[in-house]
């Protein structure tokens, strides 16, 4: 069993920055991959960014060049640095971890609005 706790969400103005954190209850080095997904009202959950055990990264086209996923194995934490945010980035952001199966955090709300 893997517990994931997200933090760092909130209200940010367009063009601003926000950093999300996801703390895992186990060593993240043992995980095949970790990632961030988001779900906006009325839309399906979508992949935002993913980082593998080998530090390979994958991003949704809509966030490339603006968001950066990173990991700190010593803190068992994965981060999502969000820069130049847009109103369409508004969503609940979920942390995801892949081991034998997928695990999810409870989600953190990100609202981009002036």
mmCIF file of N, CA and C in Angstrom:
data_model
loop_
_atom_site.group_PDB
_atom_site.id
_atom_site.type_symbol
_atom_site.label_atom_id
_atom_site.label_comp_id
_atom_site.label_asym_id
_atom_site.label_seq_id
_atom_site.Cartn_x
_atom_site.Cartn_y
_atom_site.Cartn_z
ATOM 1 N N UNK A 1 0.833 -1.192 0.000
ATOM 2 C CA UNK A 1 0.000 0.000 0.000
ATOM 3 C C UNK A 1 0.875 1.251 0.000
ATOM 4 N N UNK A 2 0.498 2.210 -0.830
ATOM 5 C CA UNK A 2 1.240 3.465 -0.952
ATOM 6 C C UNK A 2 0.282 4.607 -0.668
ATOM 7 N N UNK A 3 0.637 5.453 0.291
ATOM 8 C CA UNK A 3 -0.142 6.668 0.542
ATOM 9 C C UNK A 3 0.560 7.858 -0.107
ATOM 10 N N UNK A 4 -0.237 8.701 -0.752
ATOM 11 C CA UNK A 4 0.278 9.884 -1.423
ATOM 12 C C UNK A 4 -0.462 11.101 -0.881
ATOM 13 N N UNK A 5 0.290 12.124 -0.502
ATOM 14 C CA UNK A 5 -0.314 13.336 0.040
ATOM 15 C C UNK A 5 0.162 14.534 -0.778
ATOM 16 N N UNK A 6 -0.800 15.185 -1.447
ATOM 17 C CA UNK A 6 -0.474 16.357 -2.258
ATOM 18 C C UNK A 6 -0.598 17.623 -1.431
ATOM 19 N N UNK A 7 0.145 18.641 -1.827
ATOM 20 C CA UNK A 7 0.035 19.956 -1.218
ATOM 21 C C UNK A 7 0.498 20.999 -2.226
ATOM 22 N N UNK A 8 0.174 22.263 -1.936
ATOM 23 C CA UNK A 8 0.660 23.355 -2.764
ATOM 24 C C UNK A 8 -0.355 23.968 -3.695
ATOM 25 N N UNK A 9 -1.561 23.422 -3.738
ATOM 26 C CA UNK A 9 -2.574 23.997 -4.599
ATOM 27 C C UNK A 9 -3.082 25.322 -4.050
ATOM 28 N N UNK A 10 -3.884 26.004 -4.871
ATOM 29 C CA UNK A 10 -4.448 27.271 -4.423
ATOM 30 C C UNK A 10 -4.872 28.134 -5.583
ATOM 31 N N UNK A 11 -5.058 29.408 -5.297
ATOM 32 C CA UNK A 11 -5.470 30.385 -6.293
ATOM 33 C C UNK A 11 -4.245 31.145 -6.796
ATOM 34 N N UNK A 12 -4.109 31.239 -8.107
ATOM 35 C CA UNK A 12 -2.976 31.950 -8.703
ATOM 36 C C UNK A 12 -3.476 32.737 -9.908
ATOM 37 N N UNK A 13 -2.878 33.874 -10.147
ATOM 38 C CA UNK A 13 -3.284 34.707 -11.273
ATOM 39 C C UNK A 13 -2.666 34.178 -12.574
ATOM 40 N N UNK A 14 -3.314 34.440 -13.678
ATOM 41 C CA UNK A 14 -2.738 34.035 -14.975
ATOM 42 C C UNK A 14 -1.328 34.600 -15.144
ATOM 43 N N UNK A 15 -0.436 33.746 -15.637
ATOM 44 C CA UNK A 15 0.958 34.140 -15.791
ATOM 45 C C UNK A 15 1.806 33.875 -14.569
ATOM 46 N N UNK A 16 1.180 33.501 -13.480
ATOM 47 C CA UNK A 16 1.899 33.248 -12.242
ATOM 48 C C UNK A 16 2.460 31.837 -12.157
ATOM 49 N N UNK A 17 3.004 31.518 -10.977
ATOM 50 C CA UNK A 17 3.636 30.220 -10.749
ATOM 51 C C UNK A 17 3.100 29.565 -9.490
ATOM 52 N N UNK A 18 3.205 28.242 -9.476
ATOM 53 C CA UNK A 18 2.762 27.454 -8.336
ATOM 54 C C UNK A 18 3.587 26.178 -8.328
ATOM 55 N N UNK A 19 3.898 25.646 -7.148
ATOM 56 C CA UNK A 19 4.597 24.373 -7.067
ATOM 57 C C UNK A 19 3.778 23.395 -6.242
ATOM 58 N N UNK A 20 3.461 22.278 -6.850
ATOM 59 C CA UNK A 20 2.761 21.201 -6.161
ATOM 60 C C UNK A 20 3.771 20.182 -5.649
ATOM 61 N N UNK A 21 3.457 19.602 -4.499
ATOM 62 C CA UNK A 21 4.298 18.561 -3.920
ATOM 63 C C UNK A 21 3.468 17.318 -3.666
ATOM 64 N N UNK A 22 4.106 16.163 -3.788
ATOM 65 C CA UNK A 22 3.455 14.887 -3.510
ATOM 66 C C UNK A 22 4.421 14.049 -2.688
ATOM 67 N N UNK A 23 4.066 13.836 -1.427
ATOM 68 C CA UNK A 23 4.891 13.040 -0.530
ATOM 69 C C UNK A 23 4.362 11.612 -0.476
ATOM 70 N N UNK A 24 5.259 10.656 -0.688
ATOM 71 C CA UNK A 24 4.880 9.242 -0.689
ATOM 72 C C UNK A 24 5.270 8.586 0.634
ATOM 73 N N UNK A 25 4.527 7.523 0.975
ATOM 74 C CA UNK A 25 4.766 6.835 2.247
ATOM 75 C C UNK A 25 5.869 5.784 2.153
ATOM 76 N N UNK A 26 6.370 5.553 0.930
ATOM 77 C CA UNK A 26 7.452 4.593 0.744
ATOM 78 C C UNK A 26 8.557 5.246 -0.079
ATOM 79 N N UNK A 27 9.678 4.554 -0.193
ATOM 80 C CA UNK A 27 10.764 5.061 -1.014
ATOM 81 C C UNK A 27 10.322 5.146 -2.468
ATOM 82 N N UNK A 28 10.362 6.352 -3.037
ATOM 83 C CA UNK A 28 9.878 6.516 -4.408
ATOM 84 C C UNK A 28 10.823 5.879 -5.418
ATOM 85 N N UNK A 29 12.033 5.547 -4.972
ATOM 86 C CA UNK A 29 12.963 4.882 -5.872
ATOM 87 C C UNK A 29 12.442 3.502 -6.257
ATOM 88 N N UNK A 30 11.594 2.921 -5.418
ATOM 89 C CA UNK A 30 11.047 1.590 -5.699
ATOM 90 C C UNK A 30 9.896 1.634 -6.703
ATOM 91 N N UNK A 31 9.366 2.819 -6.957
ATOM 92 C CA UNK A 31 8.214 2.963 -7.849
ATOM 93 C C UNK A 31 8.654 2.985 -9.300
ATOM 94 N N UNK A 32 7.827 2.422 -10.163
ATOM 95 C CA UNK A 32 8.155 2.412 -11.599
ATOM 96 C C UNK A 32 8.067 3.826 -12.175
ATOM 97 N N UNK A 33 7.119 4.578 -11.691
ATOM 98 C CA UNK A 33 6.950 5.953 -12.172
ATOM 99 C C UNK A 33 6.033 6.699 -11.221
ATOM 100 N N UNK A 34 6.133 8.010 -11.262
ATOM 101 C CA UNK A 34 5.190 8.872 -10.555
ATOM 102 C C UNK A 34 4.754 9.961 -11.519
ATOM 103 N N UNK A 35 3.556 10.466 -11.283
ATOM 104 C CA UNK A 35 3.066 11.472 -12.205
ATOM 105 C C UNK A 35 2.002 12.361 -11.605
ATOM 106 N N UNK A 36 1.633 13.344 -12.376
ATOM 107 C CA UNK A 36 0.560 14.266 -12.025
ATOM 108 C C UNK A 36 -0.508 14.194 -13.107
ATOM 109 N N UNK A 37 -1.740 14.060 -12.671
ATOM 110 C CA UNK A 37 -2.903 14.098 -13.540
ATOM 111 C C UNK A 37 -3.773 15.262 -13.082
ATOM 112 N N UNK A 38 -4.683 15.679 -13.946
ATOM 113 C CA UNK A 38 -5.635 16.712 -13.544
ATOM 114 C C UNK A 38 -7.003 16.421 -14.132
ATOM 115 N N UNK A 39 -8.008 16.937 -13.439
ATOM 116 C CA UNK A 39 -9.382 16.767 -13.902
ATOM 117 C C UNK A 39 -10.138 18.065 -13.694
ATOM 118 N N UNK A 40 -10.571 18.647 -14.791
ATOM 119 C CA UNK A 40 -11.381 19.862 -14.747
ATOM 120 C C UNK A 40 -12.856 19.475 -14.724
ATOM 121 N N UNK A 41 -13.725 20.358 -14.249
ATOM 122 C CA UNK A 41 -15.158 20.048 -14.188
ATOM 123 C C UNK A 41 -15.699 19.649 -15.557
ATOM 124 N N UNK A 42 -16.394 18.520 -15.591
ATOM 125 C CA UNK A 42 -17.006 18.063 -16.832
ATOM 126 C C UNK A 42 -16.049 17.408 -17.809
ATOM 127 N N UNK A 43 -14.793 17.239 -17.407
ATOM 128 C CA UNK A 43 -13.810 16.644 -18.301
ATOM 129 C C UNK A 43 -13.215 15.394 -17.677
ATOM 130 N N UNK A 44 -12.585 14.561 -18.522
ATOM 131 C CA UNK A 44 -11.945 13.357 -18.022
ATOM 132 C C UNK A 44 -10.584 13.695 -17.404
ATOM 133 N N UNK A 45 -10.134 12.819 -16.527
ATOM 134 C CA UNK A 45 -8.818 12.982 -15.935
ATOM 135 C C UNK A 45 -7.756 12.776 -17.031
ATOM 136 N N UNK A 46 -6.751 13.656 -17.040
ATOM 137 C CA UNK A 46 -5.728 13.571 -18.072
ATOM 138 C C UNK A 46 -4.339 13.639 -17.456
ATOM 139 N N UNK A 47 -3.385 12.999 -18.146
ATOM 140 C CA UNK A 47 -1.999 13.044 -17.701
ATOM 141 C C UNK A 47 -1.427 14.436 -17.952
ATOM 142 N N UNK A 48 -0.742 14.973 -16.941
ATOM 143 C CA UNK A 48 -0.056 16.254 -17.072
ATOM 144 C C UNK A 48 1.437 16.015 -17.273
ATOM 145 N N UNK A 49 2.030 15.232 -16.383
ATOM 146 C CA UNK A 49 3.470 14.971 -16.458
ATOM 147 C C UNK A 49 3.778 13.687 -15.717
ATOM 148 N N UNK A 50 4.818 13.002 -16.159
ATOM 149 C CA UNK A 50 5.232 11.760 -15.529
ATOM 150 C C UNK A 50 6.741 11.677 -15.511
ATOM 151 N N UNK A 51 7.282 11.068 -14.437
ATOM 152 C CA UNK A 51 8.718 10.852 -14.339
ATOM 153 C C UNK A 51 8.938 9.395 -13.930
ATOM 154 N N UNK A 52 9.835 8.712 -14.631
ATOM 155 C CA UNK A 52 10.074 7.304 -14.359
ATOM 156 C C UNK A 52 11.224 7.118 -13.371
ATOM 157 N N UNK A 53 11.414 5.867 -12.971
ATOM 158 C CA UNK A 53 12.505 5.533 -12.069
ATOM 159 C C UNK A 53 13.848 5.940 -12.668
ATOM 160 N N UNK A 54 13.935 5.879 -13.989
ATOM 161 C CA UNK A 54 15.163 6.252 -14.681
ATOM 162 C C UNK A 54 15.246 7.728 -15.018
ATOM 163 N N UNK A 55 14.319 8.530 -14.453
ATOM 164 C CA UNK A 55 14.290 9.975 -14.661
ATOM 165 C C UNK A 55 13.888 10.398 -16.068
ATOM 166 N N UNK A 56 13.257 9.507 -16.802
ATOM 167 C CA UNK A 56 12.665 9.922 -18.073
ATOM 168 C C UNK A 56 11.371 10.665 -17.776
ATOM 169 N N UNK A 57 11.118 11.742 -18.511
ATOM 170 C CA UNK A 57 9.920 12.544 -18.278
ATOM 171 C C UNK A 57 9.037 12.587 -19.517
ATOM 172 N N UNK A 58 7.756 12.798 -19.266
ATOM 173 C CA UNK A 58 6.763 12.868 -20.331
ATOM 174 C C UNK A 58 5.757 13.948 -19.936
ATOM 175 N N UNK A 59 5.400 14.813 -20.889
ATOM 176 C CA UNK A 59 4.490 15.922 -20.605
ATOM 177 C C UNK A 59 3.344 15.963 -21.607
ATOM 178 N N UNK A 60 2.206 16.428 -21.147
ATOM 179 C CA UNK A 60 1.107 16.728 -22.058
ATOM 180 C C UNK A 60 1.530 17.908 -22.937
ATOM 181 N N UNK A 61 1.094 17.897 -24.179
ATOM 182 C CA UNK A 61 1.464 18.978 -25.103
ATOM 183 C C UNK A 61 1.056 20.343 -24.552
ATOM 184 N N UNK A 62 -0.054 20.389 -23.845
ATOM 185 C CA UNK A 62 -0.584 21.660 -23.363
ATOM 186 C C UNK A 62 0.266 22.312 -22.277
ATOM 187 N N UNK A 63 1.186 21.545 -21.672
ATOM 188 C CA UNK A 63 1.996 22.103 -20.580
ATOM 189 C C UNK A 63 3.489 22.114 -20.900
ATOM 190 N N UNK A 64 3.872 21.563 -22.029
ATOM 191 C CA UNK A 64 5.298 21.530 -22.393
ATOM 192 C C UNK A 64 5.874 22.942 -22.423
ATOM 193 N N UNK A 65 7.041 23.093 -21.807
ATOM 194 C CA UNK A 65 7.691 24.396 -21.765
ATOM 195 C C UNK A 65 7.229 25.267 -20.618
ATOM 196 N N UNK A 66 6.160 24.872 -19.937
ATOM 197 C CA UNK A 66 5.639 25.664 -18.810
ATOM 198 C C UNK A 66 5.740 24.914 -17.480
ATOM 199 N N UNK A 67 5.506 23.614 -17.498
ATOM 200 C CA UNK A 67 5.522 22.802 -16.281
ATOM 201 C C UNK A 67 6.765 21.918 -16.268
ATOM 202 N N UNK A 68 7.259 21.657 -15.065
ATOM 203 C CA UNK A 68 8.407 20.767 -14.896
ATOM 204 C C UNK A 68 8.153 19.813 -13.746
ATOM 205 N N UNK A 69 8.325 18.522 -14.008
ATOM 206 C CA UNK A 69 8.198 17.515 -12.958
ATOM 207 C C UNK A 69 9.599 17.134 -12.495
ATOM 208 N N UNK A 70 9.749 16.952 -11.187
ATOM 209 C CA UNK A 70 11.044 16.564 -10.636
ATOM 210 C C UNK A 70 10.814 15.690 -9.412
ATOM 211 N N UNK A 71 11.899 15.077 -8.935
ATOM 212 C CA UNK A 71 11.779 14.172 -7.800
ATOM 213 C C UNK A 71 12.932 14.396 -6.846
ATOM 214 N N UNK A 72 12.662 14.163 -5.568
ATOM 215 C CA UNK A 72 13.694 14.205 -4.539
ATOM 216 C C UNK A 72 13.596 12.881 -3.790
ATOM 217 N N UNK A 73 14.457 11.940 -4.147
ATOM 218 C CA UNK A 73 14.378 10.612 -3.551
ATOM 219 C C UNK A 73 14.624 10.641 -2.041
ATOM 220 N N UNK A 74 15.452 11.550 -1.588
ATOM 221 C CA UNK A 74 15.752 11.628 -0.152
ATOM 222 C C UNK A 74 14.521 12.018 0.655
ATOM 223 N N UNK A 75 13.635 12.793 0.037
ATOM 224 C CA UNK A 75 12.414 13.235 0.723
ATOM 225 C C UNK A 75 11.190 12.440 0.291
ATOM 226 N N UNK A 76 11.394 11.466 -0.617
ATOM 227 C CA UNK A 76 10.263 10.670 -1.132
ATOM 228 C C UNK A 76 9.157 11.577 -1.659
ATOM 229 N N UNK A 77 9.552 12.587 -2.377
ATOM 230 C CA UNK A 77 8.618 13.609 -2.842
ATOM 231 C C UNK A 77 8.827 13.905 -4.325
ATOM 232 N N UNK A 78 7.719 14.096 -5.012
ATOM 233 C CA UNK A 78 7.733 14.519 -6.409
ATOM 234 C C UNK A 78 7.079 15.896 -6.486
ATOM 235 N N UNK A 79 7.614 16.725 -7.345
ATOM 236 C CA UNK A 79 7.125 18.094 -7.470
ATOM 237 C C UNK A 79 6.610 18.364 -8.880
ATOM 238 N N UNK A 80 5.705 19.320 -8.967
ATOM 239 C CA UNK A 80 5.282 19.841 -10.266
ATOM 240 C C UNK A 80 5.394 21.354 -10.197
ATOM 241 N N UNK A 81 6.402 21.899 -10.872
ATOM 242 C CA UNK A 81 6.571 23.339 -10.956
ATOM 243 C C UNK A 81 5.741 23.849 -12.123
ATOM 244 N N UNK A 82 4.805 24.723 -11.816
ATOM 245 C CA UNK A 82 3.880 25.241 -12.817
ATOM 246 C C UNK A 82 4.190 26.716 -13.035
ATOM 247 N N UNK A 83 4.649 27.072 -14.220
ATOM 248 C CA UNK A 83 4.950 28.460 -14.570
ATOM 249 C C UNK A 83 4.032 28.920 -15.697
ATOM 250 N N UNK A 84 3.892 30.226 -15.815
ATOM 251 C CA UNK A 84 3.063 30.819 -16.878
ATOM 252 C C UNK A 84 1.693 30.155 -16.945
ATOM 253 N N UNK A 85 1.062 30.017 -15.805
ATOM 254 C CA UNK A 85 -0.211 29.295 -15.755
ATOM 255 C C UNK A 85 -1.294 30.058 -16.503
ATOM 256 N N UNK A 86 -2.263 29.281 -16.990
ATOM 257 C CA UNK A 86 -3.378 29.823 -17.761
ATOM 258 C C UNK A 86 -4.689 29.423 -17.102
ATOM 259 N N UNK A 87 -5.766 30.144 -17.378
ATOM 260 C CA UNK A 87 -7.064 29.757 -16.796
ATOM 261 C C UNK A 87 -7.440 28.309 -17.116
ATOM 262 N N UNK A 88 -7.042 27.817 -18.282
ATOM 263 C CA UNK A 88 -7.376 26.432 -18.643
ATOM 264 C C UNK A 88 -6.581 25.401 -17.852
ATOM 265 N N UNK A 89 -5.635 25.844 -17.026
ATOM 266 C CA UNK A 89 -4.931 24.925 -16.125
ATOM 267 C C UNK A 89 -5.739 24.659 -14.853
ATOM 268 N N UNK A 90 -6.836 25.371 -14.676
ATOM 269 C CA UNK A 90 -7.682 25.181 -13.503
ATOM 270 C C UNK A 90 -8.234 23.761 -13.476
ATOM 271 N N UNK A 91 -8.005 23.067 -12.363
ATOM 272 C CA UNK A 91 -8.428 21.673 -12.231
ATOM 273 C C UNK A 91 -8.040 21.167 -10.843
ATOM 274 N N UNK A 92 -8.521 19.988 -10.528
ATOM 275 C CA UNK A 92 -8.004 19.255 -9.372
ATOM 276 C C UNK A 92 -6.818 18.427 -9.870
ATOM 277 N N UNK A 93 -5.693 18.578 -9.221
ATOM 278 C CA UNK A 93 -4.470 17.876 -9.611
ATOM 279 C C UNK A 93 -4.259 16.688 -8.677
ATOM 280 N N UNK A 94 -4.015 15.534 -9.279
ATOM 281 C CA UNK A 94 -3.847 14.296 -8.533
ATOM 282 C C UNK A 94 -2.438 13.739 -8.742
ATOM 283 N N UNK A 95 -1.848 13.287 -7.655
ATOM 284 C CA UNK A 95 -0.566 12.586 -7.734
ATOM 285 C C UNK A 95 -0.846 11.107 -7.989
ATOM 286 N N UNK A 96 0.009 10.490 -8.787
ATOM 287 C CA UNK A 96 -0.144 9.084 -9.158
ATOM 288 C C UNK A 96 1.182 8.366 -8.987
ATOM 289 N N UNK A 97 1.133 7.143 -8.481
ATOM 290 C CA UNK A 97 2.336 6.324 -8.334
ATOM 291 C C UNK A 97 2.067 4.947 -8.911
ATOM 292 N N UNK A 98 3.045 4.418 -9.641
ATOM 293 C CA UNK A 98 2.921 3.096 -10.248
ATOM 294 C C UNK A 98 3.870 2.123 -9.593
ATOM 295 N N UNK A 99 3.295 1.063 -9.018
ATOM 296 C CA UNK A 99 4.112 -0.014 -8.476
ATOM 297 C C UNK A 99 3.615 -1.277 -9.179
ATOM 298 N N UNK A 100 3.010 -2.178 -8.462
ATOM 299 C CA UNK A 100 2.325 -3.294 -9.116
ATOM 300 C C UNK A 100 1.000 -2.782 -9.680
ATOM 301 N N UNK A 101 0.408 -1.848 -8.975
ATOM 302 C CA UNK A 101 -0.804 -1.194 -9.447
ATOM 303 C C UNK A 101 -0.654 0.306 -9.267
ATOM 304 N N UNK A 102 -1.671 1.038 -9.659
ATOM 305 C CA UNK A 102 -1.630 2.493 -9.553
ATOM 306 C C UNK A 102 -2.232 2.955 -8.227
ATOM 307 N N UNK A 103 -1.603 3.975 -7.646
ATOM 308 C CA UNK A 103 -2.093 4.586 -6.425
ATOM 309 C C UNK A 103 -2.338 6.070 -6.698
ATOM 310 N N UNK A 104 -3.318 6.632 -5.963
ATOM 311 C CA UNK A 104 -3.703 8.024 -6.186
ATOM 312 C C UNK A 104 -3.736 8.789 -4.872
ATOM 313 N N UNK A 105 -3.403 10.072 -4.953
ATOM 314 C CA UNK A 105 -3.596 10.962 -3.828
ATOM 315 C C UNK A 105 -5.025 11.478 -3.801
ATOM 316 N N UNK A 106 -5.306 12.329 -2.821
ATOM 317 C CA UNK A 106 -6.672 12.821 -2.647
ATOM 318 C C UNK A 106 -6.966 14.006 -3.558
ATOM 319 N N UNK A 107 -5.956 14.604 -4.146
ATOM 320 C CA UNK A 107 -6.140 15.722 -5.063
ATOM 321 C C UNK A 107 -5.976 17.067 -4.377
ATOM 322 N N UNK A 108 -5.519 18.044 -5.154
ATOM 323 C CA UNK A 108 -5.389 19.415 -4.658
ATOM 324 C C UNK A 108 -5.903 20.363 -5.736
ATOM 325 N N UNK A 109 -6.705 21.323 -5.328
ATOM 326 C CA UNK A 109 -7.340 22.240 -6.272
ATOM 327 C C UNK A 109 -6.369 23.337 -6.700
ATOM 328 N N UNK A 110 -6.296 23.548 -7.997
ATOM 329 C CA UNK A 110 -5.551 24.670 -8.566
ATOM 330 C C UNK A 110 -6.530 25.523 -9.351
ATOM 331 N N UNK A 111 -6.612 26.795 -8.996
ATOM 332 C CA UNK A 111 -7.506 27.722 -9.677
ATOM 333 C C UNK A 111 -6.687 28.879 -10.225
ATOM 334 N N UNK A 112 -6.784 29.083 -11.535
ATOM 335 C CA UNK A 112 -6.064 30.183 -12.183
ATOM 336 C C UNK A 112 -7.089 31.230 -12.583
ATOM 337 N N UNK A 113 -7.028 32.365 -11.910
ATOM 338 C CA UNK A 113 -8.025 33.402 -12.140
ATOM 339 C C UNK A 113 -7.496 34.741 -11.648
ATOM 340 N N UNK A 114 -7.948 35.799 -12.310
ATOM 341 C CA UNK A 114 -7.587 37.142 -11.858
ATOM 342 C C UNK A 114 -8.684 37.721 -10.984
#
